[in-house]
Structure formats: structure tokens, C-alpha cells
Amino acid sequence: MSPKSYSRALPATCRRFSFPTFSGGDQEMSSSALAITMLALTEAVSIARSVAVRSEQRIDGNQEFIGQGLSNIFGSFFSGYASSGSFNRSGLNYAAGAQTPLRQSFQHCSSLPHCCWWHACRLPADSAMAAILFLVAWGLIDFHHIHSIFHTSRSETVVLFTTLLSTLFVELEFAIYVG
């Protein structure tokens, strides 16, 4: 791996079914695993609530937890990574007027020509994609709700600032626990 390379190539084949293995290093990873679990569940419910509030729909948090749990349990039998929702993808789909999950398929198919164009023109695809994702994520921030928290509840304001500051200045794993 070169000094500029931050990741290794993913295998080109599908993973075969196998039972998860537990080794001696599991205790060292359990803290990180708990943080990843908390982040994934919080993110999934937050995404669902954010879209539900904007679209005036009802959400069942238990159903979100069960769906995320089943996804990660079944993924572990194929050496999968921990899965969760995506604020950016969900926000982009909602802003585009998506009504069904089939929108994802159309989105992926329409992304392919753009990726080829970026590559052909030698444009910095990473920075362009980062800018798009930043703008979508910025649009999902509910400034009105944050403003109402400031004026309504001191305890919620303390929680908001504590979470924000811990995310910025403390190790991310610990910041997740604080939030």
C-alpha cells in the first residue's frame, strides 16, 4: 500500500456464507462495536424521523431498530460491514420527490454516466461529490427546530451543545456515548 493509499482494494468476488468467528481481540473491539451500533441505530432513526416530519408521515422507531438489527445480523454471516442509513442519500431522494425504494436503482444508473464524464474530463470527482453531499446534508439540518430548542428548554440546549462540542473536540467513539 502506498503512503497516499488509505484503503485496500475490496475483493471482486461475493462473500460466501460463514459463521462469524470470535477471537481473543473481541474485548478490545467491543467498545468500538458498541459505538458503531449506537451510531448506526441513532442515524437510522434520525433519518427516518427527519424525512417523516418533512413528509408528514408517522414513523415506528421499533421497526427501524428491528430492520437495522436484522440487516447487520444477516450481514455478519457474509463478512459484511456494519450497515446504516445515509442522511445524504435519503435527503437527496426526498428532495427529488422519490416515493419508493426503486428510486435508488434509477439514481445508481444515472450516476454511471456522470462518473464516466468526470473521469474522462479529469475532474476531481471526490471534491465534487463532497460538495454535493455537504449541500444535501446542510439542507437536512432543521434550523427552526434548533432555534426552538434554544428558546424552549435549557436542558435540551445543554444536551445539544454538549453533543456538538464533544463531537468536535473529543474522540468520536466517546462523543457518540455522550450524545
Short mmCIF file of N, CA and C in Angstrom, two decimals:
data_model
loop_
_atom_site.label_atom_id
_atom_site.label_comp_id
_atom_site.label_asym_id
_atom_site.label_seq_id
_atom_site.Cartn_x
_atom_site.Cartn_y
_atom_site.Cartn_z
N MET A 1 0.84 -1.17 0.00
CA MET A 1 0.00 0.00 0.00
C MET A 1 0.90 1.24 0.00
N SER A 2 0.63 2.17 -0.88
CA SER A 2 1.44 3.38 -0.96
C SER A 2 1.06 4.34 0.18
N PRO A 3 1.92 5.32 0.49
CA PRO A 3 1.63 6.25 1.57
C PRO A 3 0.34 7.04 1.35
N LYS A 4 -0.02 7.29 0.08
CA LYS A 4 -1.24 8.06 -0.20
C LYS A 4 -2.49 7.20 -0.19
N SER A 5 -2.34 5.90 -0.20
CA SER A 5 -3.47 4.99 -0.24
C SER A 5 -4.03 4.80 1.18
N TYR A 6 -5.30 5.06 1.34
CA TYR A 6 -5.91 4.95 2.66
C TYR A 6 -6.71 3.66 2.84
N SER A 7 -6.88 2.92 1.78
CA SER A 7 -7.65 1.68 1.89
C SER A 7 -7.10 0.66 0.91
N ARG A 8 -7.47 -0.56 1.16
CA ARG A 8 -7.08 -1.64 0.26
C ARG A 8 -8.21 -1.91 -0.71
N ALA A 9 -7.91 -2.58 -1.78
CA ALA A 9 -8.92 -2.95 -2.76
C ALA A 9 -9.86 -3.98 -2.15
N LEU A 10 -11.13 -3.84 -2.43
CA LEU A 10 -12.11 -4.82 -1.97
C LEU A 10 -12.06 -6.04 -2.88
N PRO A 11 -12.34 -7.21 -2.33
CA PRO A 11 -12.34 -8.41 -3.18
C PRO A 11 -13.43 -8.32 -4.24
N ALA A 12 -13.13 -8.84 -5.41
CA ALA A 12 -14.06 -8.74 -6.54
C ALA A 12 -15.12 -9.83 -6.52
N THR A 13 -15.03 -10.78 -5.62
CA THR A 13 -16.00 -11.86 -5.58
C THR A 13 -16.97 -11.64 -4.42
N CYS A 14 -18.11 -12.30 -4.54
CA CYS A 14 -19.10 -12.25 -3.45
C CYS A 14 -18.61 -13.11 -2.29
N ARG A 15 -18.91 -12.69 -1.11
CA ARG A 15 -18.52 -13.46 0.07
C ARG A 15 -19.40 -14.69 0.20
N ARG A 16 -18.81 -15.75 0.67
CA ARG A 16 -19.56 -16.98 0.91
C ARG A 16 -20.12 -16.97 2.31
N PHE A 17 -21.17 -17.74 2.50
CA PHE A 17 -21.80 -17.86 3.81
C PHE A 17 -20.83 -18.51 4.78
N SER A 18 -20.68 -17.91 5.96
CA SER A 18 -19.87 -18.50 7.02
C SER A 18 -20.32 -17.92 8.35
N PHE A 19 -20.12 -18.70 9.39
CA PHE A 19 -20.49 -18.22 10.71
C PHE A 19 -19.45 -17.22 11.20
N PRO A 20 -19.88 -16.17 11.88
CA PRO A 20 -18.92 -15.20 12.42
C PRO A 20 -17.97 -15.88 13.40
N THR A 21 -16.72 -15.47 13.35
CA THR A 21 -15.73 -16.03 14.27
C THR A 21 -15.43 -15.00 15.35
N PHE A 22 -15.15 -15.50 16.53
CA PHE A 22 -14.80 -14.65 17.65
C PHE A 22 -13.40 -15.01 18.08
N SER A 23 -12.54 -14.01 18.18
CA SER A 23 -11.15 -14.26 18.54
C SER A 23 -10.81 -13.55 19.85
N GLY A 24 -9.57 -13.63 20.26
CA GLY A 24 -9.14 -13.06 21.52
C GLY A 24 -9.21 -11.54 21.57
N GLY A 25 -9.24 -10.87 20.43
CA GLY A 25 -9.26 -9.41 20.41
C GLY A 25 -10.65 -8.81 20.52
N ASP A 26 -11.66 -9.66 20.78
CA ASP A 26 -13.03 -9.16 20.81
C ASP A 26 -13.29 -8.17 21.93
N GLN A 27 -12.64 -8.36 23.08
CA GLN A 27 -12.86 -7.43 24.19
C GLN A 27 -12.33 -6.04 23.86
N GLU A 28 -11.24 -5.99 23.13
CA GLU A 28 -10.68 -4.70 22.74
C GLU A 28 -11.57 -4.00 21.73
N MET A 29 -12.26 -4.76 20.90
CA MET A 29 -13.12 -4.17 19.89
C MET A 29 -14.54 -3.93 20.37
N SER A 30 -14.91 -4.46 21.53
CA SER A 30 -16.30 -4.36 21.97
C SER A 30 -16.74 -2.91 22.18
N SER A 31 -15.85 -2.06 22.67
CA SER A 31 -16.18 -0.66 22.86
C SER A 31 -16.47 0.02 21.52
N SER A 32 -15.63 -0.25 20.54
CA SER A 32 -15.85 0.30 19.20
C SER A 32 -17.11 -0.27 18.57
N ALA A 33 -17.36 -1.54 18.76
CA ALA A 33 -18.55 -2.17 18.20
C ALA A 33 -19.81 -1.56 18.81
N LEU A 34 -19.80 -1.29 20.10
CA LEU A 34 -20.95 -0.66 20.75
C LEU A 34 -21.16 0.75 20.21
N ALA A 35 -20.08 1.50 20.00
CA ALA A 35 -20.19 2.86 19.46
C ALA A 35 -20.75 2.83 18.04
N ILE A 36 -20.29 1.89 17.22
CA ILE A 36 -20.79 1.77 15.85
C ILE A 36 -22.27 1.40 15.86
N THR A 37 -22.65 0.50 16.76
CA THR A 37 -24.06 0.11 16.87
C THR A 37 -24.93 1.28 17.26
N MET A 38 -24.49 2.02 18.27
CA MET A 38 -25.27 3.18 18.71
C MET A 38 -25.38 4.23 17.61
N LEU A 39 -24.28 4.47 16.91
CA LEU A 39 -24.30 5.45 15.82
C LEU A 39 -25.23 5.01 14.70
N ALA A 40 -25.15 3.74 14.30
CA ALA A 40 -25.99 3.24 13.22
C ALA A 40 -27.47 3.33 13.57
N LEU A 41 -27.83 2.91 14.79
CA LEU A 41 -29.24 2.96 15.19
C LEU A 41 -29.74 4.39 15.31
N THR A 42 -28.93 5.25 15.91
CA THR A 42 -29.33 6.65 16.04
C THR A 42 -29.47 7.30 14.68
N GLU A 43 -28.53 7.02 13.79
CA GLU A 43 -28.59 7.60 12.45
C GLU A 43 -29.83 7.12 11.70
N ALA A 44 -30.12 5.84 11.77
CA ALA A 44 -31.28 5.30 11.06
C ALA A 44 -32.58 5.93 11.54
N VAL A 45 -32.74 6.04 12.84
CA VAL A 45 -33.98 6.62 13.38
C VAL A 45 -34.02 8.12 13.10
N SER A 46 -32.89 8.80 13.17
CA SER A 46 -32.85 10.23 12.88
C SER A 46 -33.22 10.51 11.43
N ILE A 47 -32.70 9.72 10.53
CA ILE A 47 -33.04 9.88 9.12
C ILE A 47 -34.53 9.67 8.91
N ALA A 48 -35.03 8.59 9.47
CA ALA A 48 -36.45 8.27 9.29
C ALA A 48 -37.33 9.38 9.87
N ARG A 49 -36.97 9.87 11.05
CA ARG A 49 -37.76 10.95 11.66
C ARG A 49 -37.67 12.23 10.85
N SER A 50 -36.50 12.56 10.38
CA SER A 50 -36.32 13.78 9.60
C SER A 50 -37.18 13.77 8.34
N VAL A 51 -37.15 12.67 7.62
CA VAL A 51 -37.95 12.57 6.41
C VAL A 51 -39.44 12.49 6.76
N ALA A 52 -39.78 11.77 7.83
CA ALA A 52 -41.18 11.65 8.23
C ALA A 52 -41.77 13.00 8.62
N VAL A 53 -41.01 13.82 9.33
CA VAL A 53 -41.51 15.14 9.73
C VAL A 53 -41.75 16.00 8.50
N ARG A 54 -40.84 15.96 7.56
CA ARG A 54 -40.98 16.79 6.35
C ARG A 54 -42.11 16.30 5.45
N SER A 55 -42.34 15.00 5.44
CA SER A 55 -43.38 14.45 4.57
C SER A 55 -44.69 14.18 5.30
N GLU A 56 -44.75 14.58 6.57
CA GLU A 56 -45.95 14.43 7.40
C GLU A 56 -46.42 12.98 7.48
N GLN A 57 -45.46 12.08 7.73
CA GLN A 57 -45.77 10.67 7.89
C GLN A 57 -45.47 10.26 9.32
N ARG A 58 -45.99 9.12 9.72
CA ARG A 58 -45.69 8.57 11.05
C ARG A 58 -44.59 7.56 10.92
N ILE A 59 -43.80 7.44 11.99
CA ILE A 59 -42.68 6.50 11.98
C ILE A 59 -42.73 5.62 13.21
N ASP A 60 -42.33 4.38 13.04
CA ASP A 60 -42.24 3.44 14.15
C ASP A 60 -40.76 3.16 14.41
N GLY A 61 -40.21 3.76 15.48
CA GLY A 61 -38.79 3.60 15.81
C GLY A 61 -38.41 2.16 16.05
N ASN A 62 -39.31 1.37 16.63
CA ASN A 62 -39.03 -0.05 16.86
C ASN A 62 -38.79 -0.79 15.55
N GLN A 63 -39.59 -0.46 14.55
CA GLN A 63 -39.44 -1.11 13.25
C GLN A 63 -38.07 -0.76 12.64
N GLU A 64 -37.64 0.48 12.81
CA GLU A 64 -36.32 0.88 12.32
C GLU A 64 -35.21 0.09 13.02
N PHE A 65 -35.33 -0.06 14.34
CA PHE A 65 -34.32 -0.80 15.11
C PHE A 65 -34.28 -2.26 14.67
N ILE A 66 -35.45 -2.85 14.50
CA ILE A 66 -35.51 -4.26 14.09
C ILE A 66 -34.90 -4.42 12.69
N GLY A 67 -35.23 -3.53 11.77
CA GLY A 67 -34.69 -3.60 10.42
C GLY A 67 -33.17 -3.47 10.39
N GLN A 68 -32.64 -2.51 11.15
CA GLN A 68 -31.19 -2.34 11.21
C GLN A 68 -30.52 -3.56 11.86
N GLY A 69 -31.12 -4.06 12.92
CA GLY A 69 -30.55 -5.23 13.60
C GLY A 69 -30.51 -6.44 12.71
N LEU A 70 -31.62 -6.73 12.02
CA LEU A 70 -31.65 -7.88 11.12
C LEU A 70 -30.66 -7.73 9.97
N SER A 71 -30.55 -6.52 9.44
CA SER A 71 -29.60 -6.26 8.36
C SER A 71 -28.18 -6.57 8.81
N ASN A 72 -27.81 -6.13 9.99
CA ASN A 72 -26.45 -6.35 10.48
C ASN A 72 -26.21 -7.79 10.92
N ILE A 73 -27.24 -8.44 11.46
CA ILE A 73 -27.08 -9.85 11.84
C ILE A 73 -26.86 -10.71 10.60
N PHE A 74 -27.71 -10.53 9.57
CA PHE A 74 -27.55 -11.33 8.36
C PHE A 74 -26.26 -10.96 7.63
N GLY A 75 -25.87 -9.68 7.66
CA GLY A 75 -24.62 -9.26 7.02
C GLY A 75 -23.40 -9.90 7.64
N SER A 76 -23.46 -10.18 8.94
CA SER A 76 -22.30 -10.78 9.60
C SER A 76 -22.01 -12.19 9.10
N PHE A 77 -23.00 -12.88 8.56
CA PHE A 77 -22.80 -14.22 8.03
C PHE A 77 -22.13 -14.20 6.66
N PHE A 78 -21.98 -13.01 6.07
CA PHE A 78 -21.31 -12.87 4.78
C PHE A 78 -20.11 -11.92 4.90
N SER A 79 -19.59 -11.76 6.12
CA SER A 79 -18.45 -10.88 6.40
C SER A 79 -18.73 -9.45 5.97
N GLY A 80 -19.98 -9.02 6.14
CA GLY A 80 -20.37 -7.67 5.74
C GLY A 80 -19.97 -6.62 6.75
N TYR A 81 -19.94 -5.39 6.30
CA TYR A 81 -19.67 -4.26 7.17
C TYR A 81 -20.95 -3.86 7.88
N ALA A 82 -20.81 -3.14 8.97
CA ALA A 82 -21.99 -2.63 9.67
C ALA A 82 -22.74 -1.69 8.73
N SER A 83 -24.05 -1.83 8.69
CA SER A 83 -24.84 -1.02 7.76
C SER A 83 -25.72 -0.03 8.51
N SER A 84 -26.05 1.03 7.83
CA SER A 84 -26.92 2.05 8.38
C SER A 84 -27.50 2.84 7.22
N GLY A 85 -28.36 3.78 7.55
CA GLY A 85 -28.92 4.65 6.52
C GLY A 85 -27.93 5.74 6.16
N SER A 86 -28.32 6.60 5.25
CA SER A 86 -27.48 7.71 4.82
C SER A 86 -28.30 8.98 4.77
N PHE A 87 -27.91 9.96 5.57
CA PHE A 87 -28.60 11.24 5.55
C PHE A 87 -28.57 11.84 4.15
N ASN A 88 -27.41 11.80 3.52
CA ASN A 88 -27.27 12.41 2.20
C ASN A 88 -28.14 11.74 1.15
N ARG A 89 -28.09 10.43 1.09
CA ARG A 89 -28.88 9.72 0.08
C ARG A 89 -30.37 9.89 0.33
N SER A 90 -30.78 9.76 1.60
CA SER A 90 -32.20 9.91 1.92
C SER A 90 -32.68 11.33 1.65
N GLY A 91 -31.87 12.31 2.02
CA GLY A 91 -32.24 13.70 1.78
C GLY A 91 -32.33 14.03 0.30
N LEU A 92 -31.37 13.51 -0.46
CA LEU A 92 -31.37 13.73 -1.90
C LEU A 92 -32.60 13.09 -2.55
N ASN A 93 -32.92 11.86 -2.14
CA ASN A 93 -34.09 11.19 -2.69
C ASN A 93 -35.38 11.91 -2.31
N TYR A 94 -35.48 12.38 -1.08
CA TYR A 94 -36.68 13.10 -0.66
C TYR A 94 -36.81 14.42 -1.43
N ALA A 95 -35.69 15.13 -1.58
CA ALA A 95 -35.73 16.40 -2.31
C ALA A 95 -36.08 16.19 -3.78
N ALA A 96 -35.71 15.02 -4.32
CA ALA A 96 -36.03 14.71 -5.72
C ALA A 96 -37.45 14.19 -5.88
N GLY A 97 -38.15 13.99 -4.77
CA GLY A 97 -39.54 13.53 -4.85
C GLY A 97 -39.70 12.03 -4.91
N ALA A 98 -38.70 11.29 -4.46
CA ALA A 98 -38.78 9.82 -4.50
C ALA A 98 -39.91 9.32 -3.61
N GLN A 99 -40.66 8.36 -4.11
CA GLN A 99 -41.77 7.78 -3.36
C GLN A 99 -41.52 6.33 -2.97
N THR A 100 -40.62 5.64 -3.67
CA THR A 100 -40.36 4.23 -3.41
C THR A 100 -38.85 3.97 -3.40
N PRO A 101 -38.43 2.82 -2.84
CA PRO A 101 -37.01 2.47 -2.87
C PRO A 101 -36.46 2.22 -4.27
N LEU A 102 -37.34 2.06 -5.26
CA LEU A 102 -36.89 1.84 -6.63
C LEU A 102 -36.09 3.04 -7.14
N ARG A 103 -36.29 4.19 -6.53
CA ARG A 103 -35.57 5.40 -6.90
C ARG A 103 -34.06 5.17 -6.79
N GLN A 104 -33.63 4.35 -5.84
CA GLN A 104 -32.20 4.07 -5.67
C GLN A 104 -31.61 3.47 -6.95
N SER A 105 -32.34 2.55 -7.56
CA SER A 105 -31.85 1.91 -8.79
C SER A 105 -31.68 2.94 -9.90
N PHE A 106 -32.66 3.81 -10.05
CA PHE A 106 -32.55 4.85 -11.08
C PHE A 106 -31.41 5.82 -10.76
N GLN A 107 -31.22 6.11 -9.49
CA GLN A 107 -30.15 7.02 -9.09
C GLN A 107 -28.79 6.41 -9.44
N HIS A 108 -28.60 5.12 -9.16
CA HIS A 108 -27.33 4.48 -9.46
C HIS A 108 -27.08 4.43 -10.97
N CYS A 109 -28.12 4.13 -11.74
CA CYS A 109 -27.96 4.07 -13.19
C CYS A 109 -27.63 5.45 -13.77
N SER A 110 -28.23 6.49 -13.21
CA SER A 110 -27.94 7.84 -13.72
C SER A 110 -26.60 8.35 -13.25
N SER A 111 -26.04 7.78 -12.19
CA SER A 111 -24.74 8.21 -11.69
C SER A 111 -23.60 7.70 -12.56
N LEU A 112 -23.79 6.57 -13.21
CA LEU A 112 -22.72 5.98 -14.01
C LEU A 112 -22.22 6.90 -15.12
N PRO A 113 -23.10 7.50 -15.94
CA PRO A 113 -22.58 8.43 -16.97
C PRO A 113 -21.83 9.62 -16.37
N HIS A 114 -22.29 10.11 -15.23
CA HIS A 114 -21.60 11.24 -14.60
C HIS A 114 -20.20 10.84 -14.16
N CYS A 115 -20.08 9.65 -13.59
CA CYS A 115 -18.75 9.18 -13.15
C CYS A 115 -17.82 9.03 -14.34
N CYS A 116 -18.33 8.50 -15.45
CA CYS A 116 -17.51 8.34 -16.65
C CYS A 116 -17.10 9.71 -17.19
N TRP A 117 -18.01 10.68 -17.17
CA TRP A 117 -17.72 12.02 -17.65
C TRP A 117 -16.65 12.67 -16.77
N TRP A 118 -16.78 12.55 -15.44
CA TRP A 118 -15.78 13.12 -14.54
C TRP A 118 -14.41 12.52 -14.81
N HIS A 119 -14.39 11.20 -15.04
CA HIS A 119 -13.12 10.53 -15.29
C HIS A 119 -12.53 10.98 -16.62
N ALA A 120 -13.36 11.09 -17.65
CA ALA A 120 -12.88 11.49 -18.97
C ALA A 120 -12.36 12.93 -18.96
N CYS A 121 -12.99 13.81 -18.20
CA CYS A 121 -12.57 15.21 -18.15
C CYS A 121 -11.49 15.46 -17.11
N ARG A 122 -11.10 14.42 -16.39
CA ARG A 122 -10.09 14.51 -15.34
C ARG A 122 -10.50 15.50 -14.24
N LEU A 123 -11.79 15.56 -13.98
CA LEU A 123 -12.28 16.42 -12.90
C LEU A 123 -12.09 15.72 -11.56
N PRO A 124 -11.85 16.45 -10.50
CA PRO A 124 -11.69 15.83 -9.18
C PRO A 124 -13.03 15.36 -8.64
N ALA A 125 -13.36 14.12 -8.91
CA ALA A 125 -14.66 13.58 -8.54
C ALA A 125 -14.89 13.60 -7.03
N ASP A 126 -13.85 13.34 -6.25
CA ASP A 126 -14.02 13.30 -4.80
C ASP A 126 -14.45 14.65 -4.25
N SER A 127 -13.82 15.71 -4.70
CA SER A 127 -14.17 17.03 -4.17
C SER A 127 -15.54 17.47 -4.66
N ALA A 128 -15.89 17.14 -5.90
CA ALA A 128 -17.22 17.49 -6.40
C ALA A 128 -18.30 16.72 -5.65
N MET A 129 -18.06 15.44 -5.40
CA MET A 129 -19.02 14.63 -4.66
C MET A 129 -19.14 15.12 -3.22
N ALA A 130 -18.02 15.49 -2.63
CA ALA A 130 -18.05 16.00 -1.26
C ALA A 130 -18.87 17.29 -1.18
N ALA A 131 -18.74 18.14 -2.17
CA ALA A 131 -19.52 19.38 -2.18
C ALA A 131 -21.01 19.09 -2.30
N ILE A 132 -21.37 18.15 -3.15
CA ILE A 132 -22.78 17.79 -3.30
C ILE A 132 -23.32 17.22 -1.99
N LEU A 133 -22.57 16.31 -1.38
CA LEU A 133 -23.01 15.70 -0.13
C LEU A 133 -23.12 16.73 0.99
N PHE A 134 -22.20 17.67 1.02
CA PHE A 134 -22.25 18.72 2.03
C PHE A 134 -23.52 19.55 1.87
N LEU A 135 -23.84 19.93 0.64
CA LEU A 135 -25.04 20.74 0.40
C LEU A 135 -26.32 19.99 0.76
N VAL A 136 -26.37 18.71 0.44
CA VAL A 136 -27.54 17.91 0.80
C VAL A 136 -27.66 17.79 2.31
N ALA A 137 -26.54 17.50 2.98
CA ALA A 137 -26.57 17.38 4.45
C ALA A 137 -26.95 18.70 5.09
N TRP A 138 -26.46 19.80 4.57
CA TRP A 138 -26.80 21.13 5.09
C TRP A 138 -28.30 21.37 4.99
N GLY A 139 -28.91 20.92 3.90
CA GLY A 139 -30.35 21.09 3.72
C GLY A 139 -31.18 20.26 4.69
N LEU A 140 -30.58 19.23 5.26
CA LEU A 140 -31.31 18.39 6.21
C LEU A 140 -31.28 18.92 7.65
N ILE A 141 -30.45 19.91 7.91
CA ILE A 141 -30.39 20.48 9.25
C ILE A 141 -31.65 21.31 9.48
N ASP A 142 -32.33 21.04 10.56
CA ASP A 142 -33.59 21.73 10.87
C ASP A 142 -33.28 22.91 11.79
N PHE A 143 -32.89 24.03 11.19
CA PHE A 143 -32.50 25.20 11.98
C PHE A 143 -33.67 25.75 12.79
N HIS A 144 -34.87 25.63 12.27
CA HIS A 144 -36.05 26.10 13.00
C HIS A 144 -36.21 25.33 14.31
N HIS A 145 -36.03 24.02 14.24
CA HIS A 145 -36.15 23.18 15.44
C HIS A 145 -35.03 23.49 16.44
N ILE A 146 -33.82 23.68 15.95
CA ILE A 146 -32.71 24.04 16.82
C ILE A 146 -32.99 25.37 17.50
N HIS A 147 -33.51 26.33 16.74
CA HIS A 147 -33.86 27.65 17.30
C HIS A 147 -34.93 27.51 18.38
N SER A 148 -35.92 26.65 18.14
CA SER A 148 -36.97 26.47 19.14
C SER A 148 -36.44 25.78 20.40
N ILE A 149 -35.44 24.91 20.25
CA ILE A 149 -34.83 24.27 21.42
C ILE A 149 -34.15 25.33 22.29
N PHE A 150 -33.45 26.27 21.66
CA PHE A 150 -32.78 27.33 22.42
C PHE A 150 -33.77 28.13 23.26
N HIS A 151 -34.94 28.37 22.72
CA HIS A 151 -35.92 29.23 23.40
C HIS A 151 -36.88 28.46 24.29
N THR A 152 -36.90 27.15 24.19
CA THR A 152 -37.88 26.36 24.92
C THR A 152 -37.32 25.68 26.15
N SER A 153 -36.20 24.99 26.00
CA SER A 153 -35.72 24.12 27.07
C SER A 153 -34.22 24.30 27.31
N ARG A 154 -33.88 24.68 28.52
CA ARG A 154 -32.46 24.82 28.86
C ARG A 154 -31.76 23.46 28.88
N SER A 155 -32.45 22.45 29.40
CA SER A 155 -31.82 21.13 29.48
C SER A 155 -31.53 20.57 28.08
N GLU A 156 -32.46 20.75 27.14
CA GLU A 156 -32.23 20.29 25.78
C GLU A 156 -31.12 21.09 25.10
N THR A 157 -31.02 22.37 25.43
CA THR A 157 -29.95 23.21 24.89
C THR A 157 -28.59 22.72 25.40
N VAL A 158 -28.52 22.34 26.67
CA VAL A 158 -27.28 21.80 27.23
C VAL A 158 -26.90 20.50 26.52
N VAL A 159 -27.89 19.63 26.30
CA VAL A 159 -27.63 18.37 25.60
C VAL A 159 -27.14 18.65 24.18
N LEU A 160 -27.77 19.59 23.50
CA LEU A 160 -27.38 19.93 22.14
C LEU A 160 -25.94 20.42 22.08
N PHE A 161 -25.59 21.38 22.95
CA PHE A 161 -24.23 21.91 22.94
C PHE A 161 -23.20 20.89 23.41
N THR A 162 -23.56 20.07 24.40
CA THR A 162 -22.63 19.05 24.87
C THR A 162 -22.31 18.06 23.76
N THR A 163 -23.34 17.64 23.05
CA THR A 163 -23.13 16.71 21.94
C THR A 163 -22.31 17.35 20.83
N LEU A 164 -22.63 18.58 20.48
CA LEU A 164 -21.89 19.28 19.43
C LEU A 164 -20.42 19.45 19.80
N LEU A 165 -20.15 19.93 21.00
CA LEU A 165 -18.77 20.16 21.42
C LEU A 165 -17.99 18.86 21.58
N SER A 166 -18.64 17.82 22.10
CA SER A 166 -17.93 16.55 22.23
C SER A 166 -17.61 15.96 20.86
N THR A 167 -18.48 16.17 19.89
CA THR A 167 -18.22 15.69 18.55
C THR A 167 -17.02 16.40 17.92
N LEU A 168 -16.88 17.68 18.23
CA LEU A 168 -15.79 18.45 17.66
C LEU A 168 -14.45 18.26 18.36
N PHE A 169 -14.47 18.06 19.68
CA PHE A 169 -13.23 18.11 20.44
C PHE A 169 -12.82 16.83 21.15
N VAL A 170 -13.66 15.81 21.15
CA VAL A 170 -13.35 14.58 21.86
C VAL A 170 -13.28 13.45 20.84
N GLU A 171 -12.63 12.38 21.20
CA GLU A 171 -12.56 11.19 20.35
C GLU A 171 -13.98 10.79 19.94
N LEU A 172 -14.18 10.49 18.67
CA LEU A 172 -15.52 10.26 18.13
C LEU A 172 -16.25 9.15 18.88
N GLU A 173 -15.55 8.08 19.22
CA GLU A 173 -16.19 6.97 19.95
C GLU A 173 -16.79 7.45 21.25
N PHE A 174 -16.09 8.27 22.00
CA PHE A 174 -16.60 8.81 23.25
C PHE A 174 -17.71 9.82 23.00
N ALA A 175 -17.58 10.61 21.94
CA ALA A 175 -18.60 11.61 21.62
C ALA A 175 -19.95 10.95 21.32
N ILE A 176 -19.91 9.77 20.73
CA ILE A 176 -21.15 9.04 20.45
C ILE A 176 -21.82 8.65 21.76
N TYR A 177 -21.03 8.19 22.72
CA TYR A 177 -21.59 7.84 24.01
C TYR A 177 -22.20 9.06 24.70
N VAL A 178 -21.52 10.19 24.60
CA VAL A 178 -22.02 11.42 25.23
C VAL A 178 -23.35 11.83 24.60
N GLY A 179 -23.41 11.77 23.27
CA GLY A 179 -24.64 12.17 22.56
C GLY A 179 -25.78 11.26 22.88
#
